[in-house]
Coordinates of C-alpha atoms in Angstrom, one line a residue:
X120 CA 71.5 21.8 -2.6
X121 CA 75.2 21.7 -3.4
X122 CA 76.8 24.5 -5.5
X123 CA 77.3 23.2 -9.0
X124 CA 80.9 23.3 -10.4
X125 CA 81.1 26.6 -12.3
X126 CA 82.7 25.1 -15.4
X127 CA 79.9 22.5 -15.6
X128 CA 77.3 25.2 -14.9
X129 CA 78.6 27.3 -17.7
X130 CA 78.5 24.5 -20.2
X131 CA 75.0 23.6 -19.1
X132 CA 73.9 27.3 -19.5
X133 CA 75.3 27.4 -23.0
X134 CA 73.5 24.2 -24.0
X135 CA 70.3 25.4 -22.5
X136 CA 70.7 28.6 -24.5
X137 CA 71.4 26.7 -27.8
X138 CA 68.5 24.3 -27.4
X139 CA 65.8 26.2 -25.6
X140 CA 66.9 29.8 -26.0
X141 CA 67.1 30.0 -22.2
X142 CA 69.3 33.0 -21.7
X143 CA 67.3 35.9 -20.2
X144 CA 68.7 36.6 -16.7
X145 CA 66.4 37.9 -14.0
X146 CA 67.0 41.4 -12.4
X147 CA 68.4 39.8 -9.3
X148 CA 70.7 37.5 -11.3
X149 CA 69.4 34.4 -9.6
X150 CA 67.3 33.0 -12.5
X151 CA 67.4 32.3 -16.2
X152 CA 64.0 32.8 -17.8
X153 CA 62.0 33.0 -21.0
X154 CA 63.2 29.7 -22.6
X155 CA 61.0 27.8 -25.0
X156 CA 59.3 24.9 -23.1
X157 CA 59.6 21.6 -25.0
X158 CA 56.3 20.5 -23.3
X159 CA 54.0 23.4 -24.4
X160 CA 56.2 25.5 -26.8
X161 CA 55.6 28.6 -24.7
X162 CA 58.4 30.9 -23.6
X163 CA 58.0 30.0 -19.9
X164 CA 61.0 27.8 -19.3
X165 CA 63.2 28.8 -16.3
X166 CA 66.1 27.5 -14.1
X167 CA 68.5 28.8 -11.4
X168 CA 71.5 30.6 -12.8
X169 CA 74.2 29.3 -10.5
X170 CA 72.7 25.8 -10.0
X171 CA 70.9 24.9 -13.3
X172 CA 70.1 21.4 -12.1
X173 CA 66.4 21.4 -13.1
X174 CA 64.6 23.3 -15.9
X175 CA 60.8 23.9 -15.4
X176 CA 57.9 25.4 -17.2
X177 CA 56.3 28.3 -15.4
X178 CA 52.8 27.1 -16.5
X179 CA 52.7 24.6 -13.7
X180 CA 49.0 23.8 -13.8
X181 CA 48.7 23.8 -17.6
X182 CA 52.0 22.2 -18.6
X183 CA 54.2 21.3 -15.6
X184 CA 57.2 20.2 -17.7
X185 CA 60.3 19.4 -15.6
X186 CA 63.6 18.1 -16.9
X187 CA 66.8 17.3 -15.0
X188 CA 70.1 18.3 -16.8
X189 CA 71.6 14.9 -15.8
X190 CA 68.9 13.3 -18.1
X191 CA 69.2 16.0 -20.8
X192 CA 73.0 16.1 -21.0
X193 CA 74.4 12.9 -19.4
X194 CA 77.7 13.5 -21.1
X195 CA 78.3 16.6 -18.9
X196 CA 78.4 14.3 -15.9
X197 CA 80.8 11.6 -17.1
X198 CA 84.5 10.7 -16.9
X199 CA 84.8 11.6 -13.2
X200 CA 87.8 9.2 -13.0
X201 CA 89.7 11.2 -15.5
X202 CA 88.5 14.7 -14.7
X203 CA 88.8 14.5 -10.9
X204 CA 91.8 12.4 -10.0
X205 CA 92.9 12.1 -6.3
X206 CA 96.0 13.8 -5.0
X207 CA 98.0 13.6 -1.8
X208 CA 96.2 16.7 -0.6
X209 CA 92.8 15.5 -1.9
X210 CA 92.6 11.7 -1.6
X211 CA 88.8 11.8 -2.0
X212 CA 88.8 14.1 -5.0
X213 CA 86.9 11.7 -7.3
X214 CA 84.4 10.7 -4.7
X215 CA 83.9 14.3 -3.7
X216 CA 83.2 15.4 -7.3
X217 CA 80.8 12.5 -7.8
X218 CA 78.8 13.3 -4.7
X219 CA 78.7 17.0 -5.4
X220 CA 78.3 17.1 -9.2
X221 CA 76.3 13.9 -9.8
X222 CA 74.3 13.7 -6.6
X223 CA 74.0 17.4 -5.6
X224 CA 75.3 16.9 -2.1
X225 CA 76.9 19.6 0.0
X226 CA 80.0 17.6 0.8
X227 CA 81.0 19.9 3.6
X228 CA 78.0 18.6 5.6
X229 CA 78.8 14.9 5.0
X230 CA 82.6 15.0 5.6
X231 CA 83.8 11.9 7.3
X232 CA 80.7 9.8 6.2
X233 CA 82.6 8.2 3.4
X234 CA 86.1 7.6 1.8
X235 CA 87.3 7.0 -1.7
X236 CA 88.0 3.4 -2.7
X237 CA 88.9 1.6 -5.8
X238 CA 87.4 -1.4 -7.5
X239 CA 89.3 -3.4 -10.1
X240 CA 88.3 -6.4 -12.1
X241 CA 91.4 -8.4 -13.1
X242 CA 89.4 -10.5 -15.5
X243 CA 88.0 -7.5 -17.4
X244 CA 91.1 -5.3 -17.0
X245 CA 88.8 -2.4 -15.9
X246 CA 88.0 -0.5 -12.8
X247 CA 86.7 2.7 -11.2
X248 CA 87.0 4.9 -8.2
X249 CA 84.3 4.2 -5.6
X250 CA 82.6 6.0 -2.7
X251 CA 83.0 3.6 0.2
X252 CA 80.7 3.5 3.3
X253 CA 81.4 1.3 6.3
X254 CA 78.6 -0.5 8.1
X255 CA 80.4 -1.6 11.3
X256 CA 82.6 0.0 13.8
X257 CA 85.5 -2.3 13.0
X258 CA 85.3 -1.3 9.4
X259 CA 85.2 -4.8 8.1
X260 CA 81.9 -4.6 6.2
X261 CA 81.3 -2.0 3.6
X262 CA 79.4 -1.0 0.5
X263 CA 81.0 1.0 -2.2
X264 CA 79.2 2.8 -5.0
X265 CA 81.0 3.0 -8.3
X266 CA 81.7 6.5 -9.5
X267 CA 81.2 5.1 -13.1
X268 CA 79.4 1.9 -14.1
X269 CA 81.6 -0.8 -15.6
X270 CA 81.2 -4.1 -17.3
X271 CA 82.2 -7.0 -15.0
X272 CA 82.2 -10.7 -15.9
X273 CA 79.9 -12.7 -13.7
X274 CA 80.2 -16.3 -12.5
X275 CA 78.5 -17.5 -15.7
X276 CA 81.0 -15.8 -17.9
X277 CA 78.6 -13.0 -19.0
X278 CA 79.6 -9.3 -18.9
X279 CA 77.1 -7.2 -17.0
X280 CA 77.0 -3.6 -15.8
X281 CA 77.8 -3.2 -12.2
X282 CA 77.4 0.0 -10.1
X283 CA 78.2 -1.2 -6.6
X284 CA 80.3 -3.7 -4.6
X285 CA 79.8 -5.3 -1.2
X286 CA 82.4 -6.7 1.2
X287 CA 81.0 -8.8 4.0
X288 CA 77.4 -9.7 4.7
X289 CA 75.1 -6.8 5.5
X290 CA 72.1 -9.1 6.4
X291 CA 70.1 -7.6 9.2
X292 CA 72.3 -4.4 9.3
X293 CA 71.5 -0.8 8.3
X294 CA 73.8 2.1 7.5
X295 CA 73.1 5.3 9.4
X296 CA 74.8 8.7 9.0
X297 CA 77.7 8.9 11.4
X298 CA 76.7 10.8 14.6
X299 CA 73.0 10.4 14.0
X300 CA 71.2 9.6 17.3
X301 CA 67.9 7.8 17.4
X302 CA 66.0 9.0 20.5
X303 CA 62.6 8.6 22.1
X304 CA 59.8 10.1 20.0
X305 CA 61.9 10.2 16.8
X306 CA 60.6 9.4 13.3
X307 CA 63.2 7.4 11.3
X308 CA 62.8 6.6 7.6
X309 CA 64.1 3.3 6.3
X310 CA 65.3 3.6 2.7
X311 CA 67.2 1.2 0.4
X312 CA 70.2 3.2 -0.8
X313 CA 72.8 5.0 1.2
X314 CA 72.7 7.9 -1.2
X315 CA 68.9 8.2 -0.5
X316 CA 69.6 8.2 3.3
X317 CA 72.1 11.0 2.8
X318 CA 69.6 13.0 0.7
X319 CA 67.0 12.7 3.4
X320 CA 69.5 13.6 6.1
X321 CA 70.4 16.8 4.3
X322 CA 66.7 17.7 4.3
X323 CA 66.4 17.3 8.0
X324 CA 64.9 13.8 8.0
X325 CA 66.5 11.0 10.1
X326 CA 67.1 8.0 7.8
X327 CA 68.9 4.7 7.6
X328 CA 69.7 2.6 4.6
X329 CA 69.2 -1.2 4.4
X330 CA 71.2 -1.6 1.1
X331 CA 68.6 -3.9 -0.6
X332 CA 64.9 -4.0 -0.4
X333 CA 64.9 -7.6 0.8
X334 CA 67.1 -6.9 3.8
X335 CA 65.2 -6.6 7.1
X336 CA 67.1 -4.4 9.6
X337 CA 66.8 -6.8 12.5
X338 CA 69.8 -5.5 14.4
X339 CA 68.7 -1.9 14.3
X340 CA 65.2 -2.7 15.4
X341 CA 66.4 -4.9 18.3
X342 CA 68.7 -2.1 19.4
X343 CA 65.8 0.3 19.7
X344 CA 63.1 -2.2 20.9
X345 CA 60.6 -0.7 23.3
X346 CA 61.5 2.9 22.4
X347 CA 58.8 5.3 21.2
X348 CA 60.0 5.5 17.6
X349 CA 57.9 5.8 14.5
X350 CA 59.5 3.7 11.7
X351 CA 58.8 5.0 8.2
X352 CA 59.3 2.5 5.4
X353 CA 60.4 4.5 2.4
X354 CA 61.8 2.1 -0.2
X355 CA 61.7 2.8 -4.0
X356 CA 58.3 3.2 -5.6
X357 CA 58.6 0.3 -7.9
X358 CA 57.1 -3.2 -7.9
X359 CA 59.8 -4.7 -5.7
X360 CA 59.9 -1.7 -3.3
X361 CA 56.1 -1.8 -2.7
X362 CA 56.1 -5.6 -2.3
X363 CA 58.9 -5.6 0.4
X364 CA 57.4 -2.6 2.3
X365 CA 54.2 -4.7 2.8
X366 CA 56.3 -7.8 3.8
X367 CA 58.5 -5.9 6.2
X368 CA 55.6 -4.0 7.9
X369 CA 53.8 -7.4 8.3
X370 CA 56.8 -8.8 10.0
X371 CA 57.3 -5.8 12.3
X372 CA 53.7 -6.0 13.4
X373 CA 54.1 -9.7 14.1
X374 CA 57.0 -8.8 16.3
X375 CA 54.9 -6.3 18.2
X376 CA 56.0 -3.0 16.5
X377 CA 52.9 -1.0 15.6
X378 CA 54.1 2.6 15.2
X379 CA 54.8 2.2 11.5
X380 CA 54.2 4.4 8.5
X381 CA 55.2 4.3 4.8
X382 CA 56.4 7.1 2.5
X383 CA 57.1 6.8 -1.2
X384 CA 58.4 9.1 -4.0
X385 CA 55.8 10.0 -6.7
X386 CA 54.9 7.0 -8.9
X387 CA 55.4 8.5 -12.3
X388 CA 57.2 7.6 -15.5
X389 CA 60.4 9.3 -14.3
X390 CA 60.9 6.8 -11.5
X391 CA 62.4 9.3 -9.1
X392 CA 64.2 8.3 -5.9
X393 CA 64.9 10.4 -2.7
X394 CA 68.2 11.6 -4.2
X395 CA 66.4 12.8 -7.3
X396 CA 63.9 14.7 -5.2
X397 CA 66.7 16.3 -3.2
X398 CA 68.1 17.7 -6.4
X399 CA 64.6 19.0 -7.3
X400 CA 64.3 20.6 -3.9
X401 CA 61.1 18.7 -3.4
X402 CA 60.9 18.5 0.4
X403 CA 58.3 21.1 1.3
X404 CA 55.6 20.2 3.8
X405 CA 53.2 19.6 0.9
X406 CA 55.7 17.3 -0.8
X407 CA 56.2 15.3 2.4
X408 CA 52.4 15.0 3.0
X409 CA 52.1 13.7 -0.6
X410 CA 54.9 11.1 0.1
X411 CA 53.1 9.8 3.2
X412 CA 49.8 9.7 1.2
X413 CA 51.5 7.4 -1.4
X414 CA 52.8 5.3 1.4
X415 CA 49.4 5.0 3.0
X416 CA 48.0 3.7 -0.3
X417 CA 50.6 0.9 -0.4
X418 CA 49.7 -0.2 3.2
X419 CA 45.9 -0.3 2.4
X420 CA 44.6 -3.8 3.2
X421 CA 41.6 -3.8 0.9
X422 CA 40.3 -1.9 -2.2
X423 CA 37.8 -0.2 0.1
X424 CA 40.4 1.0 2.5
X425 CA 42.5 2.3 -0.4
X426 CA 39.5 4.1 -1.8
X427 CA 38.8 5.8 1.5
X428 CA 42.4 7.0 1.7
X429 CA 42.1 8.5 -1.8
X430 CA 38.8 10.1 -0.9
X431 CA 40.0 11.6 2.3
X432 CA 43.1 13.1 0.6
X433 CA 41.6 14.3 -2.7
X434 CA 37.9 14.7 -1.7
X435 CA 36.6 13.3 -5.1
X436 CA 33.2 11.8 -5.2
X437 CA 33.9 9.3 -7.9
X438 CA 37.2 7.9 -9.3
X439 CA 38.9 4.7 -10.4
X440 CA 41.7 2.9 -8.5
X441 CA 43.6 -0.3 -8.7
X442 CA 44.2 -2.8 -6.0
X443 CA 45.9 -6.2 -6.2
X444 CA 46.1 -5.8 -10.0
X445 CA 42.3 -5.2 -10.4
X446 CA 40.6 -2.0 -11.3
X447 CA 37.7 -0.6 -9.1
X448 CA 35.3 2.3 -9.4
X449 CA 34.6 4.4 -6.3
X450 CA 31.4 6.4 -5.8
X451 CA 30.0 8.2 -2.8
X452 CA 26.2 9.0 -2.5
X453 CA 26.4 12.4 -0.6
X454 CA 22.8 12.3 0.5
X455 CA 23.2 8.8 2.0
X456 CA 26.4 9.9 3.7
X457 CA 24.7 13.0 5.2
X458 CA 21.8 10.9 6.6
X459 CA 24.2 8.3 8.0
X460 CA 26.3 11.0 9.7
X461 CA 23.2 12.5 11.4
X462 CA 22.1 9.0 12.6
X463 CA 25.6 8.3 14.0
X464 CA 25.8 11.6 15.8
X465 CA 22.4 11.2 17.3
X466 CA 23.2 7.7 18.5
X467 CA 26.2 8.8 20.5
X468 CA 25.0 12.2 21.8
X469 CA 24.8 11.0 25.4
X470 CA 28.0 9.0 25.8
X471 CA 30.5 10.2 23.1
X472 CA 32.8 7.3 22.2
X473 CA 33.9 8.2 18.7
X474 CA 35.9 11.2 17.5
X475 CA 34.6 13.4 14.6
X476 CA 37.1 11.7 12.2
X477 CA 36.0 8.2 13.4
X478 CA 32.4 9.1 12.9
X479 CA 33.1 10.4 9.4
X480 CA 35.1 7.3 8.4
X481 CA 32.3 5.0 9.7
X482 CA 29.7 6.9 7.7
X483 CA 31.9 6.8 4.6
X484 CA 32.5 3.1 4.9
X485 CA 28.8 2.4 5.2
X486 CA 27.7 4.6 2.3
X487 CA 30.5 4.3 -0.3
X488 CA 30.4 2.0 -3.3
X489 CA 33.6 0.3 -4.5
X490 CA 32.9 -2.0 -7.5
X491 CA 35.3 -4.0 -9.6
X492 CA 35.3 -3.0 -13.3
X493 CA 38.3 -5.0 -14.6
X494 CA 39.7 -8.3 -13.4
X495 CA 43.2 -7.1 -14.4
X496 CA 45.3 -3.9 -14.2
X497 CA 46.1 -2.0 -17.5
X498 CA 48.6 0.8 -17.7
X499 CA 49.3 2.8 -20.9
X500 CA 53.0 3.3 -21.1
X501 CA 53.5 5.5 -24.1
X502 CA 52.3 6.5 -27.6
X503 CA 54.4 5.0 -30.4
X504 CA 54.4 6.6 -33.8
X505 CA 56.1 5.9 -37.2
X506 CA 56.9 9.2 -38.9
X507 CA 57.4 7.6 -42.3
X508 CA 54.3 5.4 -42.5
X509 CA 52.1 7.7 -40.4
X510 CA 51.0 4.8 -38.2
X511 CA 50.5 5.0 -34.4
X512 CA 49.5 2.9 -31.4
X513 CA 49.1 3.2 -27.7
X514 CA 51.5 0.7 -25.9
X515 CA 50.0 -0.8 -22.7
X516 CA 51.0 -3.3 -20.0
X517 CA 48.4 -5.7 -18.6
X518 CA 49.0 -7.2 -15.1
X519 CA 47.1 -10.0 -13.4
X520 CA 46.0 -10.7 -9.8
X521 CA 47.0 -14.4 -10.2
X522 CA 50.6 -13.4 -10.6
X523 CA 51.0 -14.5 -14.2
X524 CA 53.6 -12.8 -16.4
X525 CA 52.5 -9.3 -17.5
X526 CA 51.4 -8.8 -21.1
X527 CA 52.5 -5.8 -23.2
X528 CA 50.7 -4.9 -26.5
X529 CA 49.2 -2.1 -28.5
X530 CA 45.8 -0.4 -28.8
X531 CA 44.7 1.8 -31.6
X532 CA 42.8 5.0 -31.1
X533 CA 39.6 3.3 -32.3
X534 CA 40.0 0.6 -29.7
X535 CA 40.1 3.2 -27.0
X536 CA 37.1 5.1 -28.3
X537 CA 34.4 2.8 -26.9
X538 CA 34.1 0.3 -24.0
X539 CA 33.0 -2.5 -26.4
X540 CA 36.0 -2.1 -28.7
X541 CA 38.3 -1.8 -25.7
X542 CA 36.8 -4.9 -24.1
X543 CA 37.3 -7.0 -27.3
X544 CA 41.0 -5.9 -27.7
X545 CA 41.8 -6.5 -24.0
X546 CA 40.3 -10.0 -24.3
X547 CA 42.3 -10.7 -27.4
X548 CA 45.8 -9.7 -26.1
X549 CA 45.5 -10.9 -22.4
X550 CA 43.8 -14.2 -21.8
X551 CA 40.8 -14.0 -19.5
X552 CA 41.1 -10.2 -19.0
X553 CA 37.7 -8.6 -18.8
X554 CA 36.6 -5.0 -18.6
X555 CA 33.0 -4.7 -17.3
X556 CA 32.9 -0.9 -16.7
X557 CA 30.8 1.7 -18.5
X558 CA 32.0 3.9 -21.4
X559 CA 32.1 7.0 -19.1
X560 CA 34.3 5.1 -16.7
X561 CA 36.7 4.0 -19.5
X562 CA 36.8 7.6 -20.8
X563 CA 37.8 8.8 -17.3
X564 CA 40.6 6.2 -17.1
X565 CA 41.9 6.9 -20.6
X566 CA 41.8 10.6 -20.1
X567 CA 43.8 10.3 -16.9
X568 CA 46.4 7.8 -18.3
X569 CA 47.0 9.4 -21.7
X570 CA 47.5 12.9 -20.3
X571 CA 51.1 14.1 -21.2
X572 CA 51.8 10.5 -22.4
X573 CA 55.4 9.9 -23.5
X574 CA 55.9 9.7 -27.3
X575 CA 58.3 7.0 -28.7
X576 CA 59.4 7.2 -32.3
X577 CA 59.5 3.8 -34.1
X578 CA 61.4 2.3 -37.1
X579 CA 60.4 -0.8 -39.0
X580 CA 63.9 -2.1 -39.8
X581 CA 67.1 -3.0 -38.0
X582 CA 70.2 -0.8 -38.4
X583 CA 71.0 2.8 -38.9
X584 CA 68.1 5.3 -38.7
X585 CA 69.0 8.5 -40.5
X586 CA 66.1 10.4 -39.0
X587 CA 67.2 9.6 -35.5
X588 CA 71.0 9.5 -36.0
X589 CA 71.5 6.2 -34.3
X590 CA 71.6 2.4 -34.8
X591 CA 68.5 0.6 -33.6
X592 CA 68.4 -3.1 -33.0
X593 CA 66.1 -5.4 -30.9
X594 CA 68.0 -5.2 -27.6
X595 CA 70.4 -2.4 -28.0
X596 CA 70.8 1.0 -29.7
X597 CA 74.0 2.8 -30.4
X598 CA 74.4 6.6 -30.7
X599 CA 77.6 8.7 -30.6
X600 CA 79.6 5.6 -29.8
X601 CA 77.5 4.8 -26.7
X602 CA 75.4 1.6 -26.2
X603 CA 71.9 1.9 -24.8
X604 CA 70.1 -1.3 -23.6
X605 CA 66.4 -1.6 -24.1
X606 CA 64.4 -0.6 -20.9
X607 CA 61.7 -2.4 -19.0
X608 CA 59.0 -0.7 -21.2
X609 CA 60.5 -2.0 -24.5
X610 CA 62.1 1.2 -25.9
X611 CA 65.4 2.9 -25.9
X612 CA 65.8 6.1 -23.8
X613 CA 68.6 8.0 -25.5
X614 CA 68.7 11.4 -23.9
X615 CA 65.9 13.4 -25.4
X616 CA 65.2 10.7 -28.0
X617 CA 62.9 7.7 -27.3
X618 CA 62.8 5.1 -30.0
X619 CA 62.2 1.4 -30.7
X620 CA 62.3 -1.1 -33.5
X621 CA 59.1 -2.8 -34.7
X622 CA 60.7 -5.3 -37.1
X623 CA 60.0 -8.9 -36.1
X624 CA 61.4 -10.6 -39.2
X625 CA 65.2 -10.5 -38.6
X626 CA 67.0 -12.0 -35.6
X627 CA 70.4 -10.7 -34.7
X628 CA 72.5 -11.7 -31.7
X629 CA 74.8 -8.8 -30.8
X630 CA 77.3 -9.1 -28.0
X631 CA 78.8 -6.2 -26.1
X632 CA 81.9 -8.2 -25.1
X633 CA 84.7 -6.7 -27.2
X634 CA 86.9 -9.8 -26.6
X635 CA 84.4 -11.9 -28.6
X636 CA 84.7 -9.7 -31.7
X637 CA 85.4 -11.7 -34.9
X638 CA 86.6 -10.6 -38.4
X639 CA 85.1 -13.5 -40.2
X640 CA 82.3 -11.2 -41.5
X641 CA 84.9 -9.4 -43.7
X642 CA 85.6 -12.6 -45.7
X643 CA 81.9 -13.4 -45.9
X644 CA 81.2 -9.9 -47.2
X645 CA 84.1 -10.1 -49.7
X646 CA 82.9 -13.6 -50.9
X647 CA 79.3 -12.4 -51.4
X648 CA 80.1 -9.2 -53.3

C-alpha cells in the first residue's frame, strides 16, 4: 500500500476526529482507535495512523462496518489537475499523484509503466491530465485514464461523463505490466481494467487487462498456446462481468483450453473491484480462496452444481441459492449420505478407481435435494424511510429467467411477515412471478438479505430538502454545488447521505449542459408575481 500524502492524511485524521471522535493513538503510534462506529455506535472504530485509507469496526463478527475515506470524503481526493501540476523535473506529477493518492499504488514499483498525457475536448472547451498506458511496442495504441472525469459531447450532441479515452483498436489485445513474463506453470489473471491489473501485480499476482469485458484476448492466448498456463477470468462482479466470464470460458474450451478458473471480488452492495481490495489490503490466503469460490459459483453449469460448490465451501446442510434468475432450496439428508458413502466405499474396495473427494461428491450428488422455490430472483436493495410521515418500505428488484426487464418495487414489513402475503405482493408487482416455498424458507431468505440493509431517506416533493441540505429531483440531486446522478438502484448516493424522491406528480426536465441555460424563467416569474 502506498504511503498517503501527509497533508491529505492530516486532513483525513482531523475529519475522522470531528465526525467519529477517532483520535486515540495506540502505544506504538501505528493506529488510531476508540472512535464511535457509525454501524453499531460502539467505541470500536480504528484505522492506521499514517495511512488512514479505511476505517473499520473492531467488532468484526457482530458489526463488521468498513468505510473507505474516498467514499466518506471524496472532496479530499479532487482537483488533481490544479493541486499537482507537471513541471520540467516532474512531467508525470499529476499522474503520479492520482495513482498514489487516489489509487493507493506505490509508484516507485510501477515506474515506467505509464506516462502522463492530456485529453482536450475542443467542442466542450474542457480537458484533463491522463494516465496513459501503451498496448503495443510501437506505441501507436493506447488507453488513457482521466485523472478527473469530464463532460464530453457525444456524436448525438449529448454531454456525458467520460473517464477514459482510447486511441487505436485494442480488439484481441491485452495490456500486461512491462517486464512481466508468462512462463510454463504460471497462473495468470485476466481482468478488465489496467488499474486492476496493477493492483493484482502489486500483490504478487500475474495479471493482464483486456480493457473491456467484451474483448477476448485472442492474441495473448495464441502467443501462449500449448503452454501449461492456468488462466483465471477475474472481471468485475456485476451482471456484465459474470455474463462475459461465462462466454469467454466457453470459447476457450471450444478452442481446446481447459485449464481455466474464475475469481471474483465479493458481490456486495459496495461493488468493490481489485483496486478497491488492494486499498483494503484484502489479499490474504483466505481472501483469495474466497475470490476463487465466488468464481466457481459463476462457472457452475446447473443449480445442483452450484449448490454442491456452496455446500463444499460452507458445509451447511440447508440453504437457498439462485441460479439463472430462479431461487432454489438445498437440503442434505445426512443419514442417506452416510449410507451412500458406505455403499460406494464397499463397491470399490477391490479395485479403487475414485479418490476420496470423488466418492464424497458422488454420494452428495445422489442424496442432496435442490428444489425450485421461486421462478424468479428477488433481491432486497435497501430500506427506504420518510422521517416526516413515518412511513417505510423495503425496495426490491425482481429478475426473470426469460430475460425480461427487471422490475423494482416496494414491500411493506407486513408483506414480508408471511409467505402468503409475500406471494401475493410478488405476483402483483412482477407478472408471472411465483414463490412456492415455505414460511421458514422465506424467513431464512429475508433474514439473510435484510441483515445490515442500507437505509435510504426519502422526500415526497421535488426541490430543496432542509433536513438533508440538498436539492432532490427525479434524476439528479445537487449538494454543495455538486451534481449527483441517480444510481442503478434508484437513489442518490451523496457521501454519507442516501436519499431519493417519491413524488410522481411533477415532471421536470433538467439539463446539465450549461450552454443551454436560459433566462426566460425570470420574465415568467416576474409576470406571474
